[in-house]
Amino acid sequence: MKNGHFASAPRIASLSVLVSAALLSACSSMSSMHSQNDLPDAVKVPDGNRVAMQTVGIGDITYECRTKKDMAGQFEWTFAGPDAVLNDRGGKQVGKYYGPPATWEHMDGSKLTGTQLAVAPGGTGNIPFQLVKANSAVGNGAMTGVTYIQRTATKGGVAPNGLCDATTKGSKQTVRYQADYIFWKAA
């Protein structure tokens, strides 16, 4: 037809192929966001668990200049606690992460603490990946029944490079960080 209606059909078909490819790519990257395959064995969640919720934690980690354990006269920046929001993959806040003790709290009021089982390197300049065994949740909601919390995809958060000695003992510094927190429940 000469009015151009058929001339745009190939463009629509090409656009459709591109959109389909982009959607497939996005779906495959979403499913791999919690894949165990690329993680060090130490922080893999045991079989018999399934992903219940994926979040992105964005916030600060506070460090305090303290005397090194069993090393009088020597000092180091020591982890004092986190303060982060937990967002879903779309960027909407669903909870918060704070401590001590390390506490993950959902907007529905349910919350839990846990016991660190293992860590693995998260890359230069990044806090380590982590596997935590969840304690029983307080309150009834999204955190109820969580068995493990896995920290992956870490960015930043390492101890500051600033002066830490007898003159700065007790001082605190915060550093920015981001990490994925994956919540698992028994399958």
mmCIF file of C-alpha atoms in Angstrom:
data_model
loop_
_atom_site.group_PDB
_atom_site.id
_atom_site.type_symbol
_atom_site.label_atom_id
_atom_site.label_comp_id
_atom_site.label_asym_id
_atom_site.label_seq_id
_atom_site.Cartn_x
_atom_site.Cartn_y
_atom_site.Cartn_z
ATOM 1 C CA MET A 1 0.000 0.000 0.000
ATOM 2 C CA LYS A 2 1.323 3.442 -0.828
ATOM 3 C CA ASN A 3 0.060 5.333 2.249
ATOM 4 C CA GLY A 4 2.958 3.974 4.299
ATOM 5 C CA HIS A 5 1.089 1.612 6.626
ATOM 6 C CA PHE A 6 2.964 -1.440 5.391
ATOM 7 C CA ALA A 7 6.280 0.392 5.287
ATOM 8 C CA SER A 8 6.259 0.661 9.092
ATOM 9 C CA ALA A 9 5.522 -3.045 9.623
ATOM 10 C CA PRO A 10 9.210 -4.075 9.356
ATOM 11 C CA ARG A 11 10.121 -1.381 11.879
ATOM 12 C CA ILE A 12 7.462 -2.618 14.289
ATOM 13 C CA ALA A 13 8.683 -6.201 13.864
ATOM 14 C CA SER A 14 12.281 -5.111 14.544
ATOM 15 C CA LEU A 15 11.200 -3.118 17.563
ATOM 16 C CA SER A 16 9.220 -6.102 18.837
ATOM 17 C CA VAL A 17 12.302 -8.338 18.559
ATOM 18 C CA LEU A 18 14.430 -5.774 20.407
ATOM 19 C CA VAL A 19 11.863 -5.361 23.199
ATOM 20 C CA SER A 20 11.518 -9.140 23.559
ATOM 21 C CA ALA A 21 15.291 -9.551 23.756
ATOM 22 C CA ALA A 22 15.543 -6.790 26.362
ATOM 23 C CA LEU A 23 12.791 -8.364 28.473
ATOM 24 C CA LEU A 24 14.401 -11.791 28.296
ATOM 25 C CA SER A 25 17.737 -10.286 29.266
ATOM 26 C CA ALA A 26 16.183 -8.451 32.211
ATOM 27 C CA CYS A 27 14.414 -11.595 33.390
ATOM 28 C CA SER A 28 17.559 -13.683 33.203
ATOM 29 C CA SER A 29 19.537 -11.093 35.172
ATOM 30 C CA MET A 30 16.772 -10.918 37.805
ATOM 31 C CA SER A 31 16.840 -14.664 38.320
ATOM 32 C CA SER A 32 20.617 -14.686 38.596
ATOM 33 C CA MET A 33 20.592 -11.923 41.230
ATOM 34 C CA HIS A 34 20.320 -14.627 43.861
ATOM 35 C CA SER A 35 22.124 -17.430 42.047
ATOM 36 C CA GLN A 36 24.333 -19.518 44.296
ATOM 37 C CA ASN A 37 26.565 -20.537 41.389
ATOM 38 C CA ASP A 38 28.819 -17.491 41.396
ATOM 39 C CA LEU A 39 29.237 -17.246 45.172
ATOM 40 C CA PRO A 40 32.053 -18.656 47.304
ATOM 41 C CA ASP A 41 31.054 -21.939 48.966
ATOM 42 C CA ALA A 42 31.391 -20.425 52.448
ATOM 43 C CA VAL A 43 28.421 -18.084 51.922
ATOM 44 C CA LYS A 44 26.117 -20.400 49.965
ATOM 45 C CA VAL A 45 22.771 -21.136 51.582
ATOM 46 C CA PRO A 46 22.253 -24.843 52.334
ATOM 47 C CA ASP A 47 19.925 -26.893 50.135
ATOM 48 C CA GLY A 48 16.330 -27.021 51.302
ATOM 49 C CA ASN A 49 15.859 -23.239 51.324
ATOM 50 C CA ARG A 50 14.283 -20.876 48.796
ATOM 51 C CA VAL A 51 14.550 -17.133 48.217
ATOM 52 C CA ALA A 52 11.715 -15.356 50.029
ATOM 53 C CA MET A 53 12.743 -11.719 49.502
ATOM 54 C CA GLN A 54 15.505 -9.767 47.776
ATOM 55 C CA THR A 55 16.512 -6.327 49.011
ATOM 56 C CA VAL A 56 19.192 -3.737 48.379
ATOM 57 C CA GLY A 57 20.623 -2.137 51.509
ATOM 58 C CA ILE A 58 21.886 1.425 51.084
ATOM 59 C CA GLY A 59 23.316 3.384 53.968
ATOM 60 C CA ASP A 60 26.224 3.839 56.341
ATOM 61 C CA ILE A 61 28.483 1.714 58.480
ATOM 62 C CA THR A 62 29.921 3.334 61.589
ATOM 63 C CA TYR A 63 33.449 2.484 62.738
ATOM 64 C CA GLU A 64 35.008 3.430 66.060
ATOM 65 C CA CYS A 65 38.705 3.832 66.850
ATOM 66 C CA ARG A 66 39.398 1.247 69.560
ATOM 67 C CA THR A 67 42.309 -0.559 71.165
ATOM 68 C CA LYS A 68 43.127 -3.771 69.305
ATOM 69 C CA LYS A 69 41.972 -6.839 71.181
ATOM 70 C CA ASP A 70 44.794 -8.278 73.313
ATOM 71 C CA MET A 71 47.238 -5.655 71.934
ATOM 72 C CA ALA A 72 47.583 -2.786 74.397
ATOM 73 C CA GLY A 73 48.877 0.394 72.821
ATOM 74 C CA GLN A 74 47.722 -0.560 69.300
ATOM 75 C CA PHE A 75 44.552 0.775 67.739
ATOM 76 C CA GLU A 76 42.239 0.015 64.819
ATOM 77 C CA TRP A 77 38.958 1.072 63.260
ATOM 78 C CA THR A 78 36.366 -1.412 64.540
ATOM 79 C CA PHE A 79 32.890 -2.075 63.137
ATOM 80 C CA ALA A 80 30.375 -0.351 65.426
ATOM 81 C CA GLY A 81 27.121 -0.821 63.490
ATOM 82 C CA PRO A 82 25.081 -0.374 60.314
ATOM 83 C CA ASP A 83 22.286 2.049 59.475
ATOM 84 C CA ALA A 84 20.676 1.351 56.114
ATOM 85 C CA VAL A 85 17.352 1.292 54.318
ATOM 86 C CA LEU A 86 16.279 -1.928 52.631
ATOM 87 C CA ASN A 87 14.704 -1.378 49.224
ATOM 88 C CA ASP A 88 13.042 -3.857 46.912
ATOM 89 C CA ARG A 89 14.476 -4.301 43.407
ATOM 90 C CA GLY A 90 12.233 -1.461 42.202
ATOM 91 C CA GLY A 91 13.750 1.004 44.700
ATOM 92 C CA LYS A 92 10.785 1.125 47.120
ATOM 93 C CA GLN A 93 11.718 0.987 50.809
ATOM 94 C CA VAL A 94 10.538 -2.259 52.425
ATOM 95 C CA GLY A 95 12.548 -2.153 55.638
ATOM 96 C CA LYS A 96 15.687 -1.122 57.456
ATOM 97 C CA TYR A 97 18.905 -2.656 58.768
ATOM 98 C CA TYR A 98 20.538 -1.347 61.926
ATOM 99 C CA GLY A 99 22.480 -2.373 65.010
ATOM 100 C CA PRO A 100 23.978 -3.482 67.219
ATOM 101 C CA PRO A 101 22.827 -6.110 67.369
ATOM 102 C CA ALA A 102 22.464 -6.457 63.605
ATOM 103 C CA THR A 103 18.708 -6.251 63.038
ATOM 104 C CA TRP A 104 16.712 -6.532 59.820
ATOM 105 C CA GLU A 105 13.248 -4.977 60.171
ATOM 106 C CA HIS A 106 10.449 -5.060 57.596
ATOM 107 C CA MET A 107 7.977 -2.181 57.214
ATOM 108 C CA ASP A 108 5.239 -4.564 58.472
ATOM 109 C CA GLY A 109 6.953 -4.528 61.902
ATOM 110 C CA SER A 110 8.449 -8.019 61.797
ATOM 111 C CA LYS A 111 12.170 -8.126 62.536
ATOM 112 C CA LEU A 112 14.993 -10.506 63.299
ATOM 113 C CA THR A 113 18.608 -10.801 64.318
ATOM 114 C CA GLY A 114 21.055 -13.527 63.389
ATOM 115 C CA THR A 115 24.366 -15.251 63.930
ATOM 116 C CA GLN A 116 27.136 -14.861 61.377
ATOM 117 C CA LEU A 117 28.174 -18.232 59.967
ATOM 118 C CA ALA A 118 30.714 -17.212 57.327
ATOM 119 C CA VAL A 119 32.227 -14.400 55.277
ATOM 120 C CA ALA A 120 34.026 -14.362 51.935
ATOM 121 C CA PRO A 121 35.899 -11.585 50.106
ATOM 122 C CA GLY A 122 33.644 -9.043 48.411
ATOM 123 C CA GLY A 123 36.381 -7.471 46.299
ATOM 124 C CA THR A 124 38.860 -4.661 46.864
ATOM 125 C CA GLY A 125 37.315 -1.760 48.761
ATOM 126 C CA ASN A 126 34.130 -3.692 49.591
ATOM 127 C CA ILE A 127 32.911 -5.291 52.799
ATOM 128 C CA PRO A 128 32.823 -9.091 52.586
ATOM 129 C CA PHE A 129 29.953 -11.285 51.457
ATOM 130 C CA GLN A 130 28.251 -12.845 54.466
ATOM 131 C CA LEU A 131 26.011 -15.746 55.459
ATOM 132 C CA VAL A 132 23.868 -15.314 58.584
ATOM 133 C CA LYS A 133 21.696 -17.908 60.327
ATOM 134 C CA ALA A 134 18.474 -16.106 61.247
ATOM 135 C CA ASN A 135 17.102 -16.148 64.772
ATOM 136 C CA SER A 136 13.329 -16.426 65.206
ATOM 137 C CA ALA A 137 11.491 -13.339 64.045
ATOM 138 C CA VAL A 138 9.743 -10.951 66.392
ATOM 139 C CA GLY A 139 6.291 -10.008 65.116
ATOM 140 C CA ASN A 140 4.340 -11.659 62.351
ATOM 141 C CA GLY A 141 5.131 -10.662 58.781
ATOM 142 C CA ALA A 142 7.703 -10.903 56.009
ATOM 143 C CA MET A 143 10.533 -11.842 58.392
ATOM 144 C CA THR A 144 8.578 -14.739 59.923
ATOM 145 C CA GLY A 145 10.165 -18.044 58.956
ATOM 146 C CA VAL A 146 13.388 -16.579 57.522
ATOM 147 C CA THR A 147 16.155 -19.155 57.918
ATOM 148 C CA TYR A 148 19.176 -17.366 56.397
ATOM 149 C CA ILE A 149 20.226 -13.887 55.328
ATOM 150 C CA GLN A 150 22.857 -13.628 52.644
ATOM 151 C CA ARG A 151 24.819 -10.419 51.943
ATOM 152 C CA THR A 152 26.163 -10.208 48.392
ATOM 153 C CA ALA A 153 26.982 -7.613 45.713
ATOM 154 C CA THR A 154 28.759 -5.412 48.255
ATOM 155 C CA LYS A 155 30.000 -1.919 47.352
ATOM 156 C CA GLY A 156 32.118 0.118 49.748
ATOM 157 C CA GLY A 157 31.732 0.006 53.506
ATOM 158 C CA VAL A 158 35.305 -0.836 54.501
ATOM 159 C CA ALA A 159 36.963 0.745 57.533
ATOM 160 C CA PRO A 160 38.211 4.310 57.027
ATOM 161 C CA ASN A 161 41.876 5.101 56.383
ATOM 162 C CA GLY A 162 41.901 8.003 58.835
ATOM 163 C CA LEU A 163 44.177 8.275 61.838
ATOM 164 C CA CYS A 164 43.343 5.834 64.637
ATOM 165 C CA ASP A 165 45.650 6.070 67.661
ATOM 166 C CA ALA A 166 45.601 7.014 71.350
ATOM 167 C CA THR A 167 44.682 10.615 70.458
ATOM 168 C CA THR A 168 41.641 9.580 68.371
ATOM 169 C CA LYS A 169 40.532 6.595 70.477
ATOM 170 C CA GLY A 170 36.752 6.637 70.839
ATOM 171 C CA SER A 171 36.163 8.749 67.729
ATOM 172 C CA LYS A 172 33.703 7.481 65.125
ATOM 173 C CA GLN A 173 33.524 7.700 61.357
ATOM 174 C CA THR A 174 30.820 6.584 58.952
ATOM 175 C CA VAL A 175 31.339 5.214 55.473
ATOM 176 C CA ARG A 176 28.761 4.680 52.711
ATOM 177 C CA TYR A 177 27.957 1.195 51.474
ATOM 178 C CA GLN A 178 25.508 -0.839 49.467
ATOM 179 C CA ALA A 179 24.775 -4.573 49.500
ATOM 180 C CA ASP A 180 22.130 -7.040 48.439
ATOM 181 C CA TYR A 181 20.433 -8.788 51.359
ATOM 182 C CA ILE A 182 18.731 -11.996 50.260
ATOM 183 C CA PHE A 183 16.281 -13.544 52.728
ATOM 184 C CA TRP A 184 15.732 -17.320 52.570
ATOM 185 C CA LYS A 185 13.043 -19.574 54.038
ATOM 186 C CA ALA A 186 12.766 -23.360 54.256
ATOM 187 C CA ALA A 187 11.471 -24.781 50.972
#
